[in-house]
C-alpha cells in the first residue's frame, strides 16, 4: 500500500536535500563582508512595497536624504527608486520578486523597503511566496537584527534571528504525501547556524555585553534545534569573555513578560520561526510592532524594513497618509549605522525617542484625528536640527 505515494515523496525529498547541500557549498564559498567605505557611490535602493509601504517609505527616505545631504552632494551616496515590488506585479508574473525587479535590487548595496503583502490561501491573489522571505534568500540576508528598548523598565534587547533557513527555507516546498498526510521540513545547517550565532557573539563582544541567550526547542525538535544549540556551544568557546545561556522558546515567551527576569536578557540568538514570533512579542512590549525596526543583513547586501505589514485596509479607507512611519524610520537609523554613520544614526534615534516617546507633539493614530506621516517626519527632522538635541534627549530618559 502507498508505494507510489511514498516513492514520489522520496523523490521530492531527494531534490530538497540536493538543493540544500548545494546551498551549503555556496555558503562555504561566500566572500567576506563588503566594506562600504570603499564604495563610490554607495547605492541606497528604496523599495516602496504595497499598501501603506510607499507612504511610510517616502517619509523615511526624506529623513535619510536630509541626514545624508552632504554625502549625496559629494557623490558618495546615491538614492535609487526601485518600482514594481507590488502585489499586482508579483501576482501578474506569479513570482515573489519579478526578475527585472530583482536585477535592479542587485545593483544596489543596501535597501530601504516598505512592507509587502504576503498572500495566503483563500486571498484574491495567487498564493505566491512572501517577497520578504524570497528577498532574504535571494540576497542571502542571513541575520535579522531587531532591537527593542524600554529604558523605563531597563529593557535593552537585541534579537539575532536566523533569516535564511529553519522553518522558512522550505516553507513552500512541503509535501502532501496523501490527501491525509501533509509534511513540511525544517532545515538547520552547520554553516547557517554558525554564522548567525557568531554574529550575535561578535556583537556582544564588541559592545561589551556579557550575555548571549540562545533560544531553541531542542528538548523536542531534537535534530535541527539540537544542532543549533550544539553549534552555540562550539562558537561560544571562541568567546570566553561572553557568558551565555540557553532557554526553550515557550518559557522564553513567558519570561519576556516577567519583570523580575526580562531585563537580564540582552543579546538573543535563535532560529527563524522562533525569532519571528518572539520579536513581535518583544516589539509589543516596546509599544507595538509599529515601533520596531528590522535589519536584514548579509555579507554583500543588507535590507532595512518596517516589522509590520502593509495594512491594505488603511489604503482602501483613504487613511494611508496617516500611517505611522516610526518603524521604518527606526529601520533607516539602523541603515545609517550599518553603512558607517553611527553619529547620524544616534541623532535620529534620539530625535525619535523625543518625538514618539516623550514630547509627542505629533502623534500618528492611523486616522485623521492624528498627524500625517509627513507631519511626523517633519517633526523628527526639526528635532534633529536642535543644537541641544542631546541634552533634550537626556532629560527625556
Ligand atoms: C517578519 C514578517 C515576515 C516573516 C512575513 C511577512 C513573511 O512577519 O518580517 O517578521 O515571517 O518573516
Ligand atoms: Mg514577523
Coordinates of N, CA and C in Angstrom, one line a residue, residues 91-312:
X91 N 1.8 39.3 -8.6 CA 0.7 38.3 -9.0 C 0.7 38.1 -10.5
X92 N 0.9 39.2 -11.2 CA 0.9 39.1 -12.7 C 1.9 38.1 -13.2
X93 N 3.2 38.2 -12.7 CA 4.2 37.3 -13.2 C 4.3 36.0 -12.3
X94 N 3.4 36.0 -11.3 CA 3.4 34.8 -10.4 C 4.8 34.5 -9.8
X95 N 5.4 35.5 -9.3 CA 6.7 35.4 -8.7 C 6.8 36.2 -7.4
X96 N 7.5 35.8 -6.5 CA 7.6 36.5 -5.2 C 8.3 37.9 -5.5
X97 N 9.4 37.8 -6.3 CA 10.1 39.0 -6.8 C 10.2 38.9 -8.3
X98 N 9.6 39.8 -9.1 CA 9.8 39.7 -10.5 C 11.3 39.8 -10.9
X99 N 11.7 39.1 -11.9 CA 13.1 39.1 -12.3 C 13.7 40.5 -12.5
X100 N 13.0 41.3 -13.2 CA 13.6 42.6 -13.5 C 13.7 43.5 -12.2
X101 N 12.8 43.3 -11.3 CA 12.9 44.0 -10.0 C 14.1 43.5 -9.2
X102 N 14.3 42.2 -9.2 CA 15.5 41.6 -8.5 C 16.8 42.1 -9.1
X103 N 16.8 42.2 -10.4 CA 18.0 42.6 -11.1 C 18.3 44.1 -10.7
X104 N 17.3 44.9 -10.6 CA 17.5 46.3 -10.1 C 18.0 46.3 -8.7
X105 N 17.4 45.5 -7.9 CA 17.8 45.4 -6.4 C 19.2 45.1 -6.3
X106 N 19.7 44.1 -7.1 CA 21.0 43.6 -7.0 C 22.1 44.7 -7.4
X107 N 21.6 45.7 -8.1 CA 22.6 46.8 -8.4 C 22.8 47.8 -7.3
X108 N 22.0 47.6 -6.2 CA 22.2 48.5 -5.0 C 23.0 47.8 -4.0
X109 N 23.4 48.5 -3.0 CA 24.2 47.9 -1.9 C 23.3 47.7 -0.7
X110 N 22.5 48.7 -0.3 CA 21.6 48.5 0.8 C 20.2 48.9 0.3
X111 N 19.2 48.4 1.0 CA 17.8 48.7 0.6 C 17.0 49.2 1.8
X112 N 16.1 50.2 1.5 CA 15.1 50.6 2.5 C 13.8 50.1 1.9
X113 N 13.1 49.2 2.6 CA 12.0 48.5 2.0 C 10.7 48.6 2.8
X114 N 9.7 49.1 2.1 CA 8.3 49.1 2.8 C 7.7 47.7 2.8
X115 N 6.7 47.5 3.6 CA 6.1 46.2 3.7 C 5.5 45.7 2.4
X116 N 5.5 44.4 2.2 CA 4.9 43.9 1.0 C 3.8 42.9 1.4
X117 N 2.7 42.8 0.7 CA 1.6 41.9 1.0 C 2.0 40.4 0.8
X118 N 1.8 39.6 1.8 CA 2.0 38.2 1.6 C 0.7 37.4 1.5
X119 N 0.4 36.9 0.3 CA -0.9 36.2 0.1 C -0.9 34.9 0.9
X120 N -2.1 34.6 1.4 CA -2.3 33.2 2.0 C -3.4 32.6 1.2
X121 N -3.5 31.3 1.5 CA -4.6 30.5 0.8 C -6.0 31.2 1.0
X122 N -6.7 31.4 -0.1 CA -8.1 32.0 0.1 C -8.1 33.5 -0.3
X123 N -6.9 34.1 -0.4 CA -6.8 35.5 -0.8 C -7.1 35.6 -2.3
X124 N -7.5 36.9 -2.7 CA -7.7 37.0 -4.1 C -6.5 36.9 -5.0
X125 N -5.3 36.9 -4.4 CA -4.1 36.8 -5.2 C -3.6 35.3 -5.3
X126 N -2.8 35.0 -6.3 CA -2.2 33.7 -6.3 C -1.4 33.5 -5.1
X127 N -1.3 32.2 -4.6 CA -0.6 32.0 -3.3 C 0.9 32.0 -3.4
X128 N 1.5 33.1 -3.9 CA 2.9 33.2 -4.1 C 3.7 33.4 -2.8
X129 N 4.9 33.1 -2.8 CA 5.8 33.2 -1.6 C 5.9 34.7 -1.2
X130 N 6.1 34.9 0.1 CA 6.4 36.2 0.6 C 7.6 36.8 -0.1
X131 N 7.4 38.1 -0.5 CA 8.6 38.8 -1.1 C 9.7 38.9 -0.1
X132 N 9.4 39.1 1.2 CA 10.4 39.2 2.2 C 11.3 38.0 2.3
X133 N 10.6 36.9 2.4 CA 11.3 35.6 2.5 C 12.1 35.3 1.3
X134 N 11.6 35.6 0.1 CA 12.3 35.4 -1.2 C 13.5 36.4 -1.2
X135 N 13.4 37.6 -0.8 CA 14.5 38.6 -0.8 C 15.6 38.2 0.1
X136 N 15.2 37.8 1.3 CA 16.2 37.3 2.3 C 17.0 36.2 1.7
X137 N 16.3 35.3 1.0 CA 17.0 34.1 0.4 C 17.9 34.6 -0.8
X138 N 17.3 35.4 -1.7 CA 18.0 35.7 -2.9 C 19.2 36.5 -2.6
X139 N 19.2 37.4 -1.6 CA 20.3 38.2 -1.3 C 21.2 37.6 -0.1
X140 N 20.8 36.5 0.3 CA 21.5 35.8 1.5 C 21.6 36.7 2.7
X141 N 20.5 37.3 3.1 CA 20.4 38.2 4.2 C 20.2 37.3 5.5
X142 N 21.2 36.7 6.0 CA 21.1 35.7 7.0 C 20.8 36.1 8.4
X143 N 21.0 37.4 8.6 CA 20.8 37.9 10.0 C 19.6 38.9 10.1
X144 N 18.6 38.6 10.8 CA 17.5 39.5 11.0 C 17.7 40.1 12.4
X145 N 18.2 41.4 12.4 CA 18.5 42.0 13.7 C 17.4 43.0 14.1
X146 N 16.9 42.7 15.3 CA 15.8 43.5 15.8 C 16.0 44.0 17.2
X147 N 16.3 45.3 17.4 CA 16.5 45.8 18.8 C 15.1 46.2 19.4
X148 N 15.0 46.0 20.7 CA 13.9 46.5 21.4 C 14.3 47.1 22.7
X149 N 13.9 48.4 23.0 CA 14.3 49.1 24.2 C 13.1 49.7 24.9
X150 N 13.1 49.5 26.2 CA 12.2 50.2 27.1 C 13.0 50.7 28.3
X151 N 13.6 51.9 28.2 CA 14.5 52.3 29.2 C 13.9 52.3 30.6
X152 N 12.6 52.7 30.7 CA 11.9 52.8 32.0 C 11.9 51.5 32.7
X153 N 11.9 50.4 31.9 CA 11.8 49.1 32.5 C 13.2 48.3 32.4
X154 N 14.2 49.1 32.1 CA 15.5 48.5 32.0 C 15.6 47.4 30.9
X155 N 14.8 47.6 29.9 CA 14.8 46.6 28.8 C 15.7 47.1 27.7
X156 N 16.7 46.3 27.3 CA 17.6 46.6 26.2 C 18.0 45.3 25.5
X157 N 17.1 44.9 24.6 CA 17.3 43.6 23.9 C 17.7 43.8 22.5
X158 N 18.5 42.9 22.0 CA 18.7 42.8 20.6 C 18.6 41.4 20.1
X159 N 17.7 41.1 19.2 CA 17.5 39.8 18.7 C 18.2 39.5 17.4
X160 N 18.9 38.4 17.3 CA 19.6 38.0 16.1 C 18.8 36.7 15.6
X161 N 17.9 37.0 14.7 CA 17.0 35.9 14.2 C 17.7 35.4 13.0
X162 N 17.9 34.1 12.9 CA 18.4 33.4 11.7 C 17.3 33.6 10.6
X163 N 17.7 34.0 9.4 CA 16.8 34.6 8.5 C 16.7 33.8 7.2
X164 N 17.5 32.8 7.0 CA 17.5 32.1 5.7 C 17.2 30.6 5.7
X165 N 17.1 30.1 6.9 CA 16.7 28.6 6.9 C 15.7 28.3 7.9
X166 N 15.8 27.3 8.8 CA 14.8 27.0 9.7 C 13.5 26.5 9.0
X167 N 12.3 27.0 9.6 CA 11.0 26.5 9.1 C 10.7 27.3 7.8
X168 N 11.5 28.3 7.4 CA 11.1 29.1 6.3 C 11.7 28.7 5.0
X169 N 12.9 28.1 5.0 CA 13.6 27.9 3.7 C 12.8 26.9 2.8
X170 N 12.1 26.0 3.4 CA 11.3 25.1 2.5 C 9.8 25.3 2.8
X171 N 9.5 26.5 3.2 CA 8.1 26.8 3.6 C 7.1 26.5 2.5
X172 N 7.6 26.7 1.2 CA 6.6 26.4 0.1 C 7.0 25.1 -0.6
X173 N 7.8 24.3 0.1 CA 8.2 23.0 -0.6 C 7.8 21.8 0.3
X174 N 6.8 22.0 1.1 CA 6.3 20.8 1.8 C 5.7 19.8 0.9
X175 N 5.2 18.7 1.4 CA 4.6 17.7 0.5 C 3.4 17.1 1.1
X176 N 2.3 17.0 0.3 CA 1.1 16.3 0.7 C 1.4 14.8 0.2
X177 N 1.8 14.0 1.1 CA 2.1 12.6 0.7 C 0.9 11.9 0.2
X178 N -0.2 12.0 1.0 CA -1.5 11.6 0.5 C -2.5 12.7 0.8
X179 N -3.8 12.5 0.6 CA -4.7 13.6 0.9 C -4.7 13.8 2.4
X180 N -4.3 12.8 3.2 CA -4.4 12.9 4.6 C -3.1 13.3 5.3
X181 N -2.0 13.2 4.6 CA -0.7 13.4 5.3 C 0.1 14.6 4.6
X182 N 0.2 15.6 5.4 CA 0.9 16.8 4.9 C 2.2 16.9 5.7
X183 N 3.3 17.2 5.1 CA 4.6 17.3 5.8 C 5.3 18.6 5.3
X184 N 5.9 19.3 6.3 CA 6.8 20.4 6.0 C 8.2 20.0 6.5
X185 N 9.2 20.8 6.1 CA 10.5 20.5 6.5 C 11.2 21.7 7.2
X186 N 12.0 21.4 8.2 CA 12.8 22.4 8.8 C 14.3 22.1 8.6
X187 N 15.0 23.1 8.3 CA 16.4 22.9 7.9 C 17.4 23.8 8.8
X188 N 18.3 23.1 9.4 CA 19.4 23.9 10.1 C 20.7 23.3 9.6
X189 N 21.6 24.2 9.2 CA 22.9 23.7 8.7 C 24.0 24.2 9.6
X190 N 25.1 23.5 9.6 CA 26.3 23.9 10.4 C 26.7 25.3 10.0
X191 N 26.8 25.6 8.7 CA 27.2 26.9 8.3 C 26.2 28.0 8.6
X192 N 24.9 27.7 8.4 CA 23.9 28.7 8.7 C 23.8 29.0 10.1
X193 N 23.8 28.0 11.0 CA 23.8 28.2 12.4 C 25.0 29.0 12.9
X194 N 26.1 28.5 12.4 CA 27.4 29.1 12.9 C 27.4 30.6 12.6
X195 N 27.1 31.0 11.4 CA 27.3 32.5 11.0 C 26.4 33.4 11.8
X196 N 25.1 33.0 12.1 CA 24.3 33.8 12.9 C 24.7 33.9 14.4
X197 N 25.1 32.7 14.9 CA 25.5 32.7 16.3 C 26.8 33.5 16.5
X198 N 27.7 33.4 15.5 CA 28.9 34.1 15.6 C 28.7 35.6 15.6
X199 N 27.7 36.0 14.7 CA 27.4 37.5 14.6 C 26.9 38.0 16.0
X200 N 26.0 37.2 16.6 CA 25.5 37.6 17.9 C 26.6 37.7 19.0
X201 N 27.5 36.7 19.0 CA 28.6 36.7 19.9 C 29.5 37.9 19.6
X202 N 29.8 38.1 18.3 CA 30.6 39.2 18.0 C 30.0 40.6 18.4
X203 N 28.8 40.7 18.2 CA 28.1 41.9 18.7 C 28.2 42.1 20.2
X204 N 28.0 41.0 20.9 CA 28.1 41.1 22.4 C 29.5 41.5 22.8
X205 N 30.5 40.9 22.2 CA 31.9 41.2 22.5 C 32.2 42.6 22.2
X206 N 31.9 43.1 21.0 CA 32.2 44.4 20.5 C 31.6 45.5 21.4
X207 N 30.4 45.2 21.9 CA 29.6 46.2 22.7 C 29.7 45.9 24.2
X208 N 30.7 45.1 24.6 CA 30.9 44.8 26.0 C 29.6 44.3 26.7
X209 N 28.9 43.5 26.0 CA 27.7 42.9 26.7 C 28.0 41.5 27.0
X210 N 28.0 41.2 28.3 CA 28.5 39.9 28.7 C 27.4 38.9 28.8
X211 N 26.5 38.9 27.8 CA 25.4 38.0 27.9 C 24.7 37.7 26.6
X212 N 24.8 36.4 26.2 CA 24.1 35.9 25.0 C 23.1 34.8 25.4
X213 N 21.9 34.9 24.9 CA 20.9 33.9 25.2 C 20.6 33.2 23.9
X214 N 20.7 31.9 24.0 CA 20.3 31.0 22.8 C 19.0 30.4 23.0
X215 N 18.1 30.5 22.1 CA 16.7 30.0 22.3 C 16.4 29.0 21.2
X216 N 15.9 27.8 21.7 CA 15.5 26.7 20.8 C 14.4 26.0 21.4
X217 N 14.0 24.9 20.8 CA 13.1 23.9 21.5 C 13.8 22.5 21.3
X218 N 15.1 22.5 21.7 CA 16.0 21.4 21.5 C 15.6 20.1 22.3
X219 N 14.7 20.4 23.3 CA 14.2 19.2 24.0 C 13.2 18.4 23.2
X220 N 12.6 19.0 22.2 CA 11.6 18.3 21.4 C 12.0 18.2 20.0
X221 N 12.4 19.3 19.4 CA 12.8 19.3 18.0 C 14.3 19.0 18.0
X222 N 14.6 17.7 18.1 CA 16.0 17.3 18.6 C 17.0 17.5 17.5
X223 N 16.7 17.2 16.2 CA 17.8 17.1 15.2 C 18.2 18.6 14.8
X224 N 17.2 19.4 14.4 CA 17.6 20.7 13.9 C 17.9 21.6 15.1
X225 N 17.0 21.8 16.0 CA 17.3 22.7 17.1 C 18.5 22.1 18.0
X226 N 18.6 20.8 18.0 CA 19.7 20.2 18.7 C 21.0 20.7 18.1
X227 N 21.0 20.8 16.7 CA 22.2 21.2 16.0 C 22.5 22.7 16.3
X228 N 21.5 23.5 16.3 CA 21.6 24.9 16.6 C 22.3 25.1 17.9
X229 N 21.7 24.4 18.9 CA 22.2 24.6 20.3 C 23.7 24.1 20.4
X230 N 24.0 23.0 19.7 CA 25.4 22.5 19.9 C 26.3 23.4 19.1
X231 N 25.9 24.0 18.0 CA 26.7 25.0 17.3 C 27.0 26.2 18.3
X232 N 26.0 26.6 19.1 CA 26.2 27.7 20.0 C 27.3 27.3 21.0
X233 N 27.2 26.1 21.5 CA 28.3 25.7 22.4 C 29.7 25.8 21.8
X234 N 29.7 25.4 20.5 CA 31.1 25.4 19.9 C 31.5 26.9 19.6
X235 N 30.6 27.7 19.1 CA 31.0 29.1 18.8 C 31.4 29.8 20.2
X236 N 30.6 29.5 21.2 CA 30.9 30.2 22.5 C 32.3 30.0 23.0
X237 N 32.9 28.8 22.6 CA 34.3 28.6 23.0 C 35.2 29.6 22.5
X238 N 34.9 30.3 21.4 CA 35.8 31.3 20.9 C 35.6 32.7 21.6
X239 N 34.6 32.7 22.5 CA 34.3 34.0 23.2 C 34.2 33.7 24.7
X240 N 35.4 33.4 25.2 CA 35.4 33.0 26.7 C 34.9 34.2 27.5
X241 N 35.0 35.5 27.0 CA 34.6 36.6 27.8 C 33.1 36.8 27.8
X242 N 32.4 36.1 27.0 CA 31.0 36.4 26.9 C 30.2 35.2 27.5
X243 N 29.4 35.5 28.5 CA 28.7 34.4 29.2 C 27.5 34.1 28.3
X244 N 27.0 32.9 28.3 CA 25.8 32.5 27.5 C 25.0 31.5 28.3
X245 N 23.7 31.5 27.9 CA 22.8 30.5 28.5 C 21.8 30.1 27.4
X246 N 21.0 29.1 27.7 CA 20.0 28.7 26.7 C 18.7 28.5 27.3
X247 N 17.7 28.9 26.5 CA 16.3 28.8 27.0 C 15.5 28.1 25.9
X248 N 14.4 27.5 26.4 CA 13.4 27.0 25.4 C 12.4 28.1 25.0
X249 N 11.9 28.0 23.8 CA 11.1 29.1 23.3 C 9.9 29.4 24.1
X250 N 9.3 28.3 24.6 CA 8.0 28.5 25.4 C 8.2 29.3 26.6
X251 N 9.2 28.9 27.4 CA 9.5 29.6 28.7 C 10.1 31.0 28.4
X252 N 10.8 31.1 27.2 CA 11.3 32.4 26.8 C 10.2 33.4 26.6
X253 N 9.2 32.9 25.9 CA 8.0 33.8 25.6 C 7.4 34.3 26.9
X254 N 7.4 33.4 27.9 CA 6.8 33.7 29.2 C 7.7 34.7 30.0
X255 N 9.0 34.5 29.9 CA 9.9 35.3 30.7 C 10.1 36.7 30.1
X256 N 9.8 36.9 28.8 CA 9.8 38.2 28.3 C 8.8 39.2 28.9
X257 N 7.8 38.6 29.5 CA 6.8 39.4 30.2 C 6.9 39.3 31.7
X258 N 8.0 38.7 32.2 CA 8.3 38.6 33.6 C 9.2 39.7 34.1
X259 N 8.7 40.7 34.8 CA 9.5 41.9 35.1 C 10.7 41.5 36.0
X260 N 10.7 40.4 36.7 CA 11.8 40.0 37.5 C 12.9 39.4 36.7
X261 N 12.7 39.0 35.5 CA 13.7 38.3 34.7 C 14.1 39.0 33.5
X262 N 13.1 39.7 32.9 CA 13.4 40.1 31.5 C 14.5 41.1 31.2
X263 N 14.8 41.9 32.2 CA 15.9 42.9 32.0 C 17.3 42.2 31.9
X264 N 17.3 40.9 32.3 CA 18.6 40.2 32.3 C 18.9 39.8 30.9
X265 N 17.9 39.7 30.0 CA 18.3 39.3 28.6 C 18.9 40.5 27.9
X266 N 19.9 40.2 27.0 CA 20.5 41.3 26.3 C 20.6 41.0 24.8
X267 N 21.4 40.0 24.5 CA 21.6 39.6 23.1 C 20.9 38.2 23.0
X268 N 20.0 38.1 22.1 CA 19.3 36.8 21.9 C 19.5 36.3 20.5
X269 N 19.9 35.0 20.4 CA 20.0 34.4 19.0 C 19.2 33.2 18.9
X270 N 18.5 33.1 17.8 CA 17.5 32.0 17.7 C 17.1 31.7 16.2
X271 N 16.6 30.4 16.0 CA 16.2 30.0 14.6 C 15.1 30.9 14.1
X272 N 14.8 30.8 12.8 CA 14.0 31.7 12.1 C 12.5 31.9 12.7
X273 N 11.8 30.8 12.8 CA 10.4 30.9 13.2 C 10.2 31.4 14.7
X274 N 11.1 30.9 15.5 CA 11.0 31.4 16.9 C 11.3 32.9 17.0
X275 N 12.3 33.3 16.1 CA 12.7 34.7 16.1 C 11.5 35.5 15.6
X276 N 10.8 35.0 14.6 CA 9.7 35.7 14.0 C 8.7 36.0 15.1
X277 N 8.4 35.0 15.9 CA 7.3 35.1 16.9 C 7.7 36.0 18.1
X278 N 8.9 35.7 18.6 CA 9.4 36.4 19.8 C 9.6 37.9 19.5
X279 N 10.1 38.2 18.3 CA 10.3 39.6 18.0 C 9.0 40.4 17.9
X280 N 8.0 39.8 17.5 CA 6.7 40.5 17.6 C 6.3 40.7 19.0
X281 N 6.5 39.7 19.8 CA 6.1 39.8 21.3 C 7.0 41.0 21.9
X282 N 8.3 40.9 21.6 CA 9.2 42.0 22.2 C 8.8 43.3 21.7
X283 N 8.4 43.5 20.4 CA 8.0 44.8 19.9 C 6.8 45.3 20.5
X284 N 5.9 44.3 20.8 CA 4.6 44.7 21.5 C 4.9 45.3 22.9
X285 N 5.9 44.7 23.6 CA 6.3 45.2 24.9 C 6.8 46.6 24.8
X286 N 7.5 46.9 23.7 CA 8.0 48.2 23.5 C 6.9 49.3 23.1
X287 N 5.8 48.8 22.7 CA 4.7 49.7 22.3 C 4.0 49.3 21.0
X288 N 4.3 48.1 20.5 CA 3.6 47.7 19.3 C 4.6 47.4 18.1
X289 N 4.1 46.6 17.2 CA 5.0 46.2 16.1 C 5.3 47.5 15.2
X290 N 4.5 48.5 15.3 CA 4.8 49.7 14.5 C 5.9 50.5 15.1
X291 N 6.4 50.1 16.2 CA 7.5 50.9 16.9 C 8.9 50.3 16.7
X292 N 9.0 49.1 16.0 CA 10.3 48.4 15.9 C 10.8 48.5 14.5
X293 N 12.1 48.6 14.4 CA 12.7 48.5 13.0 C 13.4 47.1 12.9
X294 N 13.8 46.8 11.7 CA 14.3 45.5 11.4 C 15.4 45.6 10.4
X295 N 16.6 45.0 10.6 CA 17.7 44.9 9.7 C 17.8 43.5 9.2
X296 N 18.0 43.3 7.9 CA 18.2 42.0 7.3 C 19.6 42.1 6.7
X297 N 20.6 41.4 7.3 CA 22.0 41.7 7.0 C 22.6 40.4 6.4
X298 N 23.3 40.6 5.3 CA 24.2 39.6 4.7 C 25.5 40.2 4.5
X299 N 26.4 39.3 3.9 CA 27.8 39.8 3.8 C 27.9 40.8 2.6
X300 N 27.1 40.7 1.6 CA 27.1 41.6 0.4 C 26.0 42.6 0.4
X301 N 24.8 42.2 0.8 CA 23.7 43.1 0.8 C 23.1 43.3 2.2
X302 N 22.3 44.3 2.3 CA 21.5 44.5 3.6 C 20.2 45.2 3.3
X303 N 19.2 44.8 4.0 CA 17.8 45.4 3.7 C 17.2 45.8 5.0
X304 N 16.7 47.0 5.0 CA 16.1 47.6 6.3 C 14.6 47.8 6.1
X305 N 13.8 47.3 7.0 CA 12.4 47.4 6.8 C 11.6 47.6 8.1
X306 N 10.3 48.0 7.9 CA 9.4 48.0 9.0 C 9.1 46.6 9.4
X307 N 8.8 46.4 10.6 CA 8.5 45.0 11.1 C 7.0 44.6 10.8
X308 N 6.2 45.7 10.6 CA 4.7 45.4 10.4 C 4.3 45.1 9.0
X309 N 3.1 44.9 8.8 CA 2.5 44.6 7.4 C 2.1 45.8 6.6
X310 N 1.5 45.5 5.5 CA 1.2 46.6 4.5 C -0.1 47.3 4.7
X311 N -0.9 46.8 5.7 CA -2.2 47.5 6.1 C -3.0 48.0 4.9
X312 N -3.4 47.0 4.0 CA -4.2 47.4 2.8 C -5.5 48.1 3.2

